[in-house]
Amino acid sequence: MLLARLAGPVAAGGLALLLVASPRWARLVGFAGALVGMGLFVPLLVPARASGLLLAGGGLVALGLAVALAFLFQKQPWALPLLALLAAPARIPIPVGGETNNLLLPLYAIVGGATVSLGWGLWRSPPRSREFGVLSSPLAAFGSWIGFSMAWTNDPSRGAVEMLAFYLPFGLLALAIVRLDWDARAVTWLFRLLLAMAALFASVGIGQWATRSVFWNPNLKADNTFATFYRVNSLFYDPSIYGRFLVVALLVALAVLVFGPWRRYDVLLTLAVALLWIGLFLSFSQSSFLALIMGVLVACVLRWRRGAPAVAGAAAVLALALGMAFSHPVGTRQALDSSSEQGLNRATRGRFDLVKNGLRIALDHPVVGVGVGGFTKAYRARVALPPRAKTPASHTTPVTVAAEAGIVGLGLFGWLVVTGALVPFSSTGARVPIVSGAGVASGLALTGIFVHSLFYNALFEDPLTWGFLALATLAARRSGEANDPARV
């Protein structure tokens, strides 16, 4: 436990130094600190009965794979984001920290290669610093505070999983991506891959609905037995995660249609949008529909600025009507028919109580919170759940941040969100259409992910968040270069 409490500040401090430092030696120190800190987490998470020989062998295989991938990324840099996107949806149940977590093992292999490549670049490449631009400071500040909260978290095991499985590897991955040189052709293929993956997932989801068969999730199978509508999850475990991926793809397709330079693909993109919308509809995910609504509204404001209020109002009425009609019809009627807390809780499938008690946890620990990963344990203690009761999980990222990181963390989170909202759209005036399109696509995707995280806590746990932050920064940097007369 002591090593894990030390690991958080060491690893997060090292990553923060990587984000904001300028001298090469300081960045190398930060890189080493991040790796050492991540290593200190391992003893807490390794199963007690694991064979030492097996672990050593697995470590050597992982190191060899990381070196091989790093060699590939040095030769073909944009293979990194393409492979990362391909691996991003794959979650495998793994027992760590005393519980089973759905972790992104294929993506961690890509992160290993990216980390080795990043270290080599820091050592051999010309000195660079603050690749995330204006995002560097809020990312470093928020990440550091989350890491330092390991020192007082009430659940070191869960906190270690959060740090080692999400914050640290995705931070290193994003830093490796944002160091790439802009390549319009590679960005085009990145969007094509995203839409192709989404089309595949939507097709599987439609097939599930037609055959009344879902994969992986026994709870979903049981729910579908008694529900008046049939939810699908495609190749994902949770229908909401499936819906969020489709929303991201839909918003990227919308950005390409409205702002991108690929006009000859309009018919194909329109057909893809129709397919993805049907797949999204069959997820019956309220959070995903709301995320799509907000993304479309932002696109309307960007495209028709003078008529934005009228366009936004019309789109809001239509989208809200569709969302309320199609997402959990029973829950929607309950919400309309009942104003009581019990009615709201039933309509939101328990989310109202989770948010209410999450806010009370935050008020009980107002300054520094209960520490990263501490929400579940604090919630159990507050409501006195029996040991065998379903593990509670916050469904709202800001509430989770407030409860686990306190007012300090919430303030840093707000700084990061505001800055992250401004960066993607700073490239909308770029002289190069693909740069403008990539910036808008990143902004709309991040809008959808953020809105979804207000109802399903998976903002920093989603590698797409980090990937789009990196892509938005790349587009903003390329826009600045293209609009600088001295560089044209």
Coordinates of C-alpha atoms in Angstrom, one line a residue:
M1 CA 0.0 0.0 0.0
L2 CA 2.8 2.4 0.9
L3 CA 4.5 1.9 -2.5
A4 CA 1.2 2.6 -4.3
R5 CA 0.7 5.8 -2.3
L6 CA 4.2 6.9 -3.3
A7 CA 3.8 5.7 -6.9
G8 CA 1.0 8.2 -7.7
P9 CA 2.9 11.4 -6.9
V10 CA 6.1 10.1 -8.6
A11 CA 4.4 8.9 -11.8
A12 CA 2.0 11.9 -12.1
G13 CA 4.8 14.4 -11.3
G14 CA 7.0 12.8 -13.9
L15 CA 4.3 13.0 -16.6
A16 CA 3.6 16.6 -15.6
L17 CA 7.3 17.4 -16.0
L18 CA 7.2 15.8 -19.5
L19 CA 4.2 18.1 -20.4
V20 CA 5.6 21.4 -19.3
A21 CA 9.4 21.3 -19.0
S22 CA 11.7 22.6 -21.6
P23 CA 15.3 21.4 -21.0
R24 CA 16.1 17.9 -22.4
W25 CA 17.4 16.7 -19.0
A26 CA 14.3 17.8 -17.2
R27 CA 12.1 15.9 -19.7
L28 CA 14.2 12.8 -19.4
V29 CA 13.9 13.0 -15.6
G30 CA 10.1 13.3 -16.0
F31 CA 10.0 10.3 -18.4
A32 CA 12.0 8.2 -15.9
G33 CA 9.8 9.4 -13.0
A34 CA 6.7 8.3 -14.9
L35 CA 8.1 4.9 -15.6
V36 CA 9.4 4.3 -12.1
G37 CA 6.1 5.4 -10.6
M38 CA 4.1 3.1 -12.9
G39 CA 6.5 0.3 -11.8
L40 CA 5.8 1.0 -8.1
F41 CA 2.1 0.3 -8.7
V42 CA 2.7 -3.3 -10.0
P43 CA 3.2 -5.1 -6.7
L44 CA -0.2 -4.0 -5.4
L45 CA -2.0 -5.2 -8.5
V46 CA -0.3 -8.5 -9.3
P47 CA -2.3 -11.4 -8.0
A48 CA -0.8 -13.0 -4.9
R49 CA -0.6 -16.5 -6.4
A50 CA 0.9 -15.4 -9.7
S51 CA 4.0 -17.4 -10.7
G52 CA 7.2 -15.3 -10.6
L53 CA 8.6 -17.2 -13.6
L54 CA 5.4 -16.6 -15.5
L55 CA 5.5 -12.9 -14.7
A56 CA 9.1 -12.6 -15.7
G57 CA 8.4 -14.3 -19.0
G58 CA 5.4 -12.1 -19.7
G59 CA 7.5 -9.1 -18.9
L60 CA 10.2 -10.1 -21.4
V61 CA 7.6 -10.8 -24.1
A62 CA 5.9 -7.4 -23.5
L63 CA 9.3 -5.6 -23.6
G64 CA 10.2 -7.4 -26.9
L65 CA 6.8 -6.4 -28.4
A66 CA 7.2 -2.8 -27.2
V67 CA 10.7 -2.6 -28.8
A68 CA 9.4 -4.0 -32.1
L69 CA 6.4 -1.6 -32.2
A70 CA 8.7 1.3 -31.3
F71 CA 10.9 0.4 -34.3
L72 CA 7.7 0.5 -36.5
F73 CA 6.7 3.8 -35.1
Q74 CA 10.1 5.3 -35.8
K75 CA 9.8 4.2 -39.4
Q76 CA 6.1 4.9 -39.9
P77 CA 5.1 7.4 -37.2
W78 CA 1.4 7.6 -38.1
A79 CA 1.1 3.9 -37.7
L80 CA 0.8 4.8 -33.9
P81 CA -2.6 6.5 -33.9
L82 CA -3.9 4.1 -36.6
L83 CA -3.1 1.1 -34.5
A84 CA -4.2 2.8 -31.3
L85 CA -7.6 3.5 -32.8
L86 CA -7.9 -0.1 -34.0
A87 CA -7.2 -1.4 -30.5
A88 CA -9.2 1.2 -28.6
P89 CA -12.5 -0.7 -28.4
A90 CA -11.1 -4.0 -27.3
R91 CA -11.6 -4.5 -23.5
I92 CA -10.8 -7.8 -21.8
P93 CA -11.9 -8.8 -18.3
I94 CA -8.8 -9.1 -16.1
P95 CA -8.6 -9.7 -12.3
V96 CA -6.5 -6.9 -10.8
G97 CA -6.5 -5.2 -7.4
G98 CA -8.9 -7.8 -6.0
E99 CA -11.6 -7.3 -8.6
T100 CA -12.3 -8.0 -12.3
N101 CA -11.8 -4.9 -14.6
N102 CA -12.4 -4.6 -18.3
L103 CA -9.0 -3.4 -19.5
L104 CA -7.7 -2.5 -22.9
L105 CA -4.9 -5.1 -23.2
P106 CA -4.3 -4.7 -26.9
L107 CA -4.1 -1.0 -26.6
Y108 CA -1.6 -1.3 -23.7
A109 CA 0.7 -3.2 -26.2
I110 CA 0.5 -0.1 -28.5
V111 CA 1.2 2.2 -25.5
G112 CA 4.3 0.1 -24.7
G113 CA 5.7 0.7 -28.2
A114 CA 4.7 4.4 -28.0
T115 CA 6.5 4.8 -24.7
V116 CA 9.7 3.3 -26.0
S117 CA 9.5 5.4 -29.1
L118 CA 8.8 8.5 -27.0
G119 CA 11.9 7.8 -24.8
W120 CA 14.1 7.4 -27.9
G121 CA 12.7 10.6 -29.4
L122 CA 13.4 12.5 -26.2
W123 CA 17.0 11.3 -26.1
R124 CA 17.9 11.6 -29.8
S125 CA 15.5 14.1 -31.5
P126 CA 16.0 17.9 -31.5
P127 CA 14.7 19.4 -28.2
R128 CA 11.0 20.2 -28.1
S129 CA 8.7 21.2 -25.3
R130 CA 5.1 21.8 -24.4
E131 CA 3.8 19.9 -27.5
F132 CA 0.3 20.3 -26.1
G133 CA 0.5 24.1 -26.3
V134 CA -2.0 25.9 -24.1
L135 CA -3.3 22.5 -23.0
S136 CA 0.0 21.6 -21.4
S137 CA -0.4 23.4 -18.1
P138 CA -4.0 22.3 -17.3
L139 CA -3.2 18.7 -18.3
A140 CA -0.2 18.7 -16.1
A141 CA -1.9 20.4 -13.2
F142 CA -5.0 18.2 -13.2
G143 CA -3.0 15.0 -13.8
S144 CA -0.6 15.9 -11.0
W145 CA -3.4 16.6 -8.5
I146 CA -5.1 13.2 -9.4
G147 CA -1.8 11.4 -8.9
F148 CA -1.0 13.2 -5.6
S149 CA -4.4 12.1 -4.3
M150 CA -3.1 8.6 -4.2
A151 CA -1.4 9.7 -1.0
W152 CA -4.7 10.1 0.8
T153 CA -7.1 7.9 -1.2
N154 CA -9.4 5.6 0.9
D155 CA -9.0 2.8 -1.7
P156 CA -5.4 2.5 -2.9
S157 CA -6.1 -0.7 -5.0
R158 CA -8.9 1.0 -7.0
G159 CA -6.8 4.2 -7.3
A160 CA -3.8 2.2 -8.6
V161 CA -6.0 0.7 -11.3
E162 CA -7.3 4.1 -12.3
M163 CA -3.7 5.5 -12.5
L164 CA -2.0 2.5 -14.1
A165 CA -4.8 1.5 -16.5
F166 CA -6.0 4.9 -17.7
Y167 CA -4.4 8.2 -16.7
L168 CA -0.7 7.3 -17.1
P169 CA -0.7 5.1 -20.2
F170 CA -3.2 7.3 -22.0
G171 CA -1.2 10.4 -21.1
L172 CA 2.0 8.9 -22.5
L173 CA 0.1 7.8 -25.6
A174 CA -1.3 11.2 -26.2
L175 CA 2.1 12.8 -25.8
A176 CA 3.6 10.4 -28.3
I177 CA 0.8 11.2 -30.8
V178 CA 1.0 15.0 -30.4
R179 CA 4.7 15.0 -31.2
L180 CA 4.0 13.7 -34.7
D181 CA 4.4 15.9 -37.8
W182 CA 1.2 16.8 -39.5
D183 CA 0.3 14.5 -42.3
A184 CA -3.0 15.2 -44.2
R185 CA -3.1 11.8 -45.9
A186 CA -2.6 10.0 -42.6
V187 CA -5.4 12.0 -40.9
T188 CA -7.7 11.1 -43.8
W189 CA -7.0 7.4 -43.3
L190 CA -7.5 7.9 -39.5
F191 CA -11.1 9.2 -40.1
R192 CA -11.7 6.4 -42.7
L193 CA -10.7 3.8 -40.2
L194 CA -12.9 5.3 -37.5
L195 CA -16.0 5.3 -39.8
A196 CA -15.2 1.8 -41.1
M197 CA -15.0 0.4 -37.5
A198 CA -18.2 2.2 -36.5
A199 CA -20.0 0.8 -39.6
L200 CA -18.9 -2.7 -38.6
F201 CA -20.1 -2.2 -35.0
A202 CA -23.4 -0.8 -36.2
S203 CA -23.9 -3.7 -38.6
V204 CA -23.3 -6.2 -35.8
G205 CA -25.7 -4.3 -33.6
I206 CA -28.4 -4.4 -36.3
G207 CA -27.8 -8.1 -36.7
Q208 CA -28.1 -8.6 -32.9
W209 CA -31.5 -6.8 -33.0
A210 CA -32.7 -8.8 -35.9
T211 CA -31.7 -12.2 -34.3
R212 CA -32.5 -11.1 -30.7
S213 CA -29.0 -12.2 -29.5
V214 CA -26.4 -10.1 -27.6
F215 CA -22.9 -11.0 -26.7
W216 CA -20.8 -11.0 -23.4
N217 CA -23.3 -9.3 -21.1
P218 CA -25.6 -11.6 -19.1
N219 CA -27.2 -8.6 -17.3
L220 CA -28.2 -7.1 -20.6
K221 CA -29.7 -10.5 -21.7
A222 CA -31.8 -10.6 -18.6
D223 CA -32.9 -7.0 -19.0
N224 CA -34.0 -7.7 -22.6
T225 CA -36.1 -10.6 -21.4
F226 CA -38.4 -8.3 -19.5
A227 CA -38.1 -5.0 -21.3
T228 CA -40.5 -3.7 -23.9
F229 CA -37.6 -2.8 -26.2
Y230 CA -34.5 -4.8 -27.2
R231 CA -31.1 -3.2 -26.5
V232 CA -27.9 -4.3 -28.4
N233 CA -24.3 -3.9 -27.5
S234 CA -22.5 -5.0 -30.7
L235 CA -19.0 -6.1 -29.9
F236 CA -18.9 -4.0 -26.7
Y237 CA -19.9 -5.1 -23.2
D238 CA -22.1 -2.1 -22.4
P239 CA -24.7 -0.6 -24.8
S240 CA -23.8 2.9 -23.7
I241 CA -20.1 2.4 -24.6
Y242 CA -21.2 1.1 -28.0
G243 CA -23.5 4.1 -28.4
R244 CA -20.8 6.5 -27.5
F245 CA -18.4 5.1 -30.1
L246 CA -21.1 5.5 -32.8
V247 CA -21.8 9.1 -31.6
V248 CA -18.1 10.0 -32.0
A249 CA -18.1 8.5 -35.5
L250 CA -21.4 10.3 -36.4
L251 CA -20.0 13.6 -35.3
V252 CA -16.8 13.1 -37.2
A253 CA -18.8 12.2 -40.3
L254 CA -20.9 15.3 -39.8
A255 CA -17.7 17.4 -39.6
V256 CA -16.3 15.9 -42.7
L257 CA -19.6 16.5 -44.6
V258 CA -20.0 20.1 -43.5
F259 CA -16.4 21.3 -43.0
G260 CA -14.1 18.8 -44.7
P261 CA -12.6 18.9 -48.2
W262 CA -13.8 15.4 -49.2
R263 CA -16.9 16.4 -51.2
R264 CA -16.7 13.5 -53.6
Y265 CA -17.5 11.1 -50.8
D266 CA -20.7 12.9 -49.7
V267 CA -23.1 10.1 -50.9
L268 CA -21.0 7.4 -49.2
L269 CA -20.8 9.5 -46.0
T270 CA -24.5 10.1 -46.0
L271 CA -25.2 6.3 -46.3
A272 CA -22.7 5.7 -43.5
V273 CA -24.5 8.2 -41.3
A274 CA -27.8 6.5 -41.9
L275 CA -26.3 3.1 -41.0
L276 CA -24.7 4.5 -37.8
W277 CA -27.8 6.2 -36.7
I278 CA -29.8 3.0 -37.0
G279 CA -27.1 1.2 -35.0
L280 CA -27.2 4.0 -32.4
F281 CA -31.0 3.9 -32.2
L282 CA -31.0 0.2 -31.3
S283 CA -28.6 0.8 -28.4
F284 CA -31.4 2.8 -26.7
S285 CA -28.7 4.8 -24.9
Q286 CA -30.1 8.1 -23.5
S287 CA -26.7 9.4 -22.7
S288 CA -25.5 8.7 -26.3
F289 CA -28.5 10.5 -27.8
L290 CA -27.9 13.5 -25.6
A291 CA -24.3 13.5 -26.6
L292 CA -25.3 13.5 -30.3
I293 CA -27.8 16.3 -29.7
M294 CA -25.1 18.6 -28.3
G295 CA -22.6 17.7 -30.9
V296 CA -25.1 18.6 -33.7
L297 CA -26.0 21.9 -32.0
V298 CA -22.3 22.9 -31.8
A299 CA -21.9 22.0 -35.5
C300 CA -25.0 24.1 -36.3
V301 CA -23.5 27.1 -34.4
L302 CA -20.2 26.8 -36.2
R303 CA -21.7 26.4 -39.7
W304 CA -24.5 29.0 -39.5
R305 CA -23.3 31.5 -37.1
R306 CA -25.6 34.3 -38.1
G307 CA -28.6 32.1 -38.0
A308 CA -27.3 30.1 -35.1
P309 CA -30.1 30.7 -32.6
A310 CA -32.8 29.7 -35.0
V311 CA -31.0 26.7 -36.4
A312 CA -29.9 25.6 -32.9
G313 CA -33.4 25.9 -31.6
A314 CA -34.9 23.9 -34.4
A315 CA -32.3 21.2 -34.1
A316 CA -32.7 21.1 -30.4
V317 CA -36.5 20.6 -30.6
L318 CA -36.1 17.8 -33.3
A319 CA -33.2 16.1 -31.6
L320 CA -34.7 16.2 -28.1
A321 CA -38.0 14.9 -29.4
L322 CA -36.2 12.0 -31.1
G323 CA -34.1 11.3 -28.1
M324 CA -37.0 11.3 -25.7
A325 CA -39.1 9.1 -28.0
F326 CA -36.5 6.5 -28.7
S327 CA -34.2 6.3 -25.7
H328 CA -35.7 4.2 -22.9
P329 CA -39.4 5.0 -23.6
V330 CA -40.5 3.5 -20.3
G331 CA -37.9 5.6 -18.3
T332 CA -38.9 8.7 -20.1
R333 CA -42.6 8.3 -19.3
Q334 CA -41.7 7.7 -15.7
A335 CA -39.7 10.9 -15.6
L336 CA -42.5 12.8 -17.0
D337 CA -45.1 11.2 -14.8
S338 CA -43.2 11.5 -11.5
S339 CA -41.5 14.5 -9.9
S340 CA -40.5 12.6 -6.7
E341 CA -36.9 11.5 -6.0
Q342 CA -38.1 7.9 -6.2
G343 CA -39.6 8.5 -9.7
L344 CA -36.5 10.3 -10.9
N345 CA -34.3 7.5 -9.6
R346 CA -36.3 4.8 -11.3
A347 CA -36.4 6.8 -14.5
T348 CA -32.6 7.3 -14.5
R349 CA -32.0 3.7 -13.4
G350 CA -30.4 4.6 -10.1
R351 CA -28.3 7.5 -11.4
F352 CA -30.2 10.2 -9.4
D353 CA -29.2 8.5 -6.1
L354 CA -25.6 8.0 -7.3
V355 CA -25.3 11.7 -8.1
K356 CA -27.0 12.9 -4.9
N357 CA -24.8 10.8 -2.7
G358 CA -21.8 11.6 -4.8
L359 CA -22.4 15.3 -4.1
R360 CA -22.8 14.6 -0.4
I361 CA -19.4 12.7 -0.4
A362 CA -17.9 15.8 -2.0
L363 CA -19.4 18.1 0.6
D364 CA -18.0 15.8 3.4
H365 CA -14.5 16.1 1.9
P366 CA -14.7 19.5 0.3
V367 CA -11.0 20.5 -0.2
V368 CA -9.1 17.4 -1.4
G369 CA -11.8 14.7 -1.7
V370 CA -11.5 11.0 -0.9
G371 CA -8.7 10.4 -3.4
V372 CA -8.5 8.8 -6.8
G373 CA -10.6 5.6 -7.1
G374 CA -12.2 6.3 -3.7
F375 CA -15.8 7.0 -4.8
T376 CA -17.1 3.4 -4.6
K377 CA -15.7 2.8 -1.1
A378 CA -17.0 6.1 0.2
Y379 CA -20.4 5.5 -1.4
R380 CA -20.7 2.1 0.3
A381 CA -19.8 3.6 3.6
R382 CA -22.3 6.4 3.2
V383 CA -25.4 4.3 2.3
A384 CA -24.3 1.2 4.3
L385 CA -24.5 -1.2 1.3
P386 CA -24.3 -4.9 2.2
P387 CA -21.1 -6.7 1.1
R388 CA -22.8 -8.6 -1.7
A389 CA -24.7 -5.6 -3.2
K390 CA -23.8 -4.4 -6.7
T391 CA -20.7 -2.2 -6.6
P392 CA -21.8 1.4 -7.1
A393 CA -20.1 3.5 -9.7
S394 CA -20.5 7.2 -10.3
H395 CA -22.1 7.9 -13.7
T396 CA -21.2 11.6 -13.8
T397 CA -17.5 12.7 -14.3
P398 CA -17.8 16.1 -12.6
V399 CA -19.4 14.5 -9.5
T400 CA -16.7 11.9 -9.5
V401 CA -14.0 14.5 -9.7
A402 CA -15.6 16.6 -7.0
A403 CA -15.9 13.6 -4.7
E404 CA -12.4 12.2 -5.3
A405 CA -10.4 15.3 -5.9
G406 CA -12.3 18.0 -3.9
I407 CA -12.8 21.6 -4.9
V408 CA -9.1 21.9 -5.9
G409 CA -9.4 19.1 -8.4
L410 CA -12.8 20.3 -9.6
G411 CA -11.3 23.7 -10.4
L412 CA -8.4 22.2 -12.3
F413 CA -10.8 20.0 -14.1
G414 CA -12.8 23.1 -15.2
W415 CA -9.7 24.7 -16.4
L416 CA -8.8 21.7 -18.5
V417 CA -12.4 21.4 -19.9
V418 CA -12.6 25.1 -20.9
T419 CA -9.1 25.0 -22.5
G420 CA -9.8 21.7 -24.2
A421 CA -13.1 23.2 -25.7
L422 CA -11.3 26.1 -27.2
V423 CA -8.3 24.4 -28.8
P424 CA -10.1 22.2 -31.4
F425 CA -12.1 25.1 -32.9
S426 CA -9.1 27.5 -33.1
S427 CA -8.2 25.8 -36.4
T428 CA -11.6 26.5 -38.1
G429 CA -10.1 29.5 -40.0
A430 CA -7.2 27.5 -41.3
R431 CA -6.3 28.1 -45.0
V432 CA -6.0 24.3 -45.5
P433 CA -9.5 22.8 -45.5
I434 CA -8.4 19.4 -44.1
V435 CA -6.8 21.1 -41.1
S436 CA -10.0 23.0 -40.4
G437 CA -12.0 19.8 -40.9
A438 CA -9.8 17.8 -38.5
G439 CA -10.1 20.6 -35.9
V440 CA -13.9 20.7 -36.1
A441 CA -14.1 16.9 -36.1
S442 CA -11.9 16.7 -33.0
G443 CA -14.0 19.4 -31.3
L444 CA -17.3 17.7 -32.1
A445 CA -16.0 14.3 -31.0
L446 CA -14.8 15.8 -27.7
T447 CA -18.1 17.5 -27.2
G448 CA -19.9 14.2 -27.6
I449 CA -17.6 12.4 -25.3
F450 CA -17.8 15.1 -22.6
V451 CA -21.6 15.2 -22.7
H452 CA -21.8 11.5 -22.5
S453 CA -19.5 11.5 -19.5
L454 CA -22.1 13.6 -17.6
F455 CA -24.3 10.5 -17.6
Y456 CA -21.7 7.8 -17.9
N457 CA -18.4 8.4 -16.1
A458 CA -15.8 7.5 -18.7
L459 CA -14.1 10.7 -19.8
F460 CA -10.4 10.1 -18.9
E461 CA -11.0 6.3 -19.1
D462 CA -11.7 6.6 -22.8
P463 CA -8.6 6.6 -25.0
L464 CA -10.6 8.5 -27.6
T465 CA -10.6 11.5 -25.3
W466 CA -6.8 11.6 -25.2
G467 CA -6.5 10.8 -28.9
F468 CA -8.8 13.7 -30.0
L469 CA -7.1 16.1 -27.6
A470 CA -3.8 15.2 -29.4
L471 CA -5.3 15.5 -32.9
A472 CA -7.0 18.8 -32.0
T473 CA -3.6 20.2 -30.8
L474 CA -1.9 19.0 -34.0
A475 CA -4.6 20.7 -36.1
A476 CA -4.3 23.9 -34.1
R477 CA -0.5 23.9 -34.5
R478 CA -0.7 23.2 -38.3
S479 CA -3.3 26.0 -38.6
G480 CA -1.0 28.5 -36.9
E481 CA 1.8 27.5 -39.3
A482 CA -0.5 27.7 -42.4
N483 CA -1.8 31.1 -41.4
D484 CA 1.6 32.5 -40.6
P485 CA 2.8 34.6 -43.7
A486 CA 6.4 34.0 -42.7
R487 CA 6.0 30.3 -43.0
V488 CA 3.9 30.2 -46.2

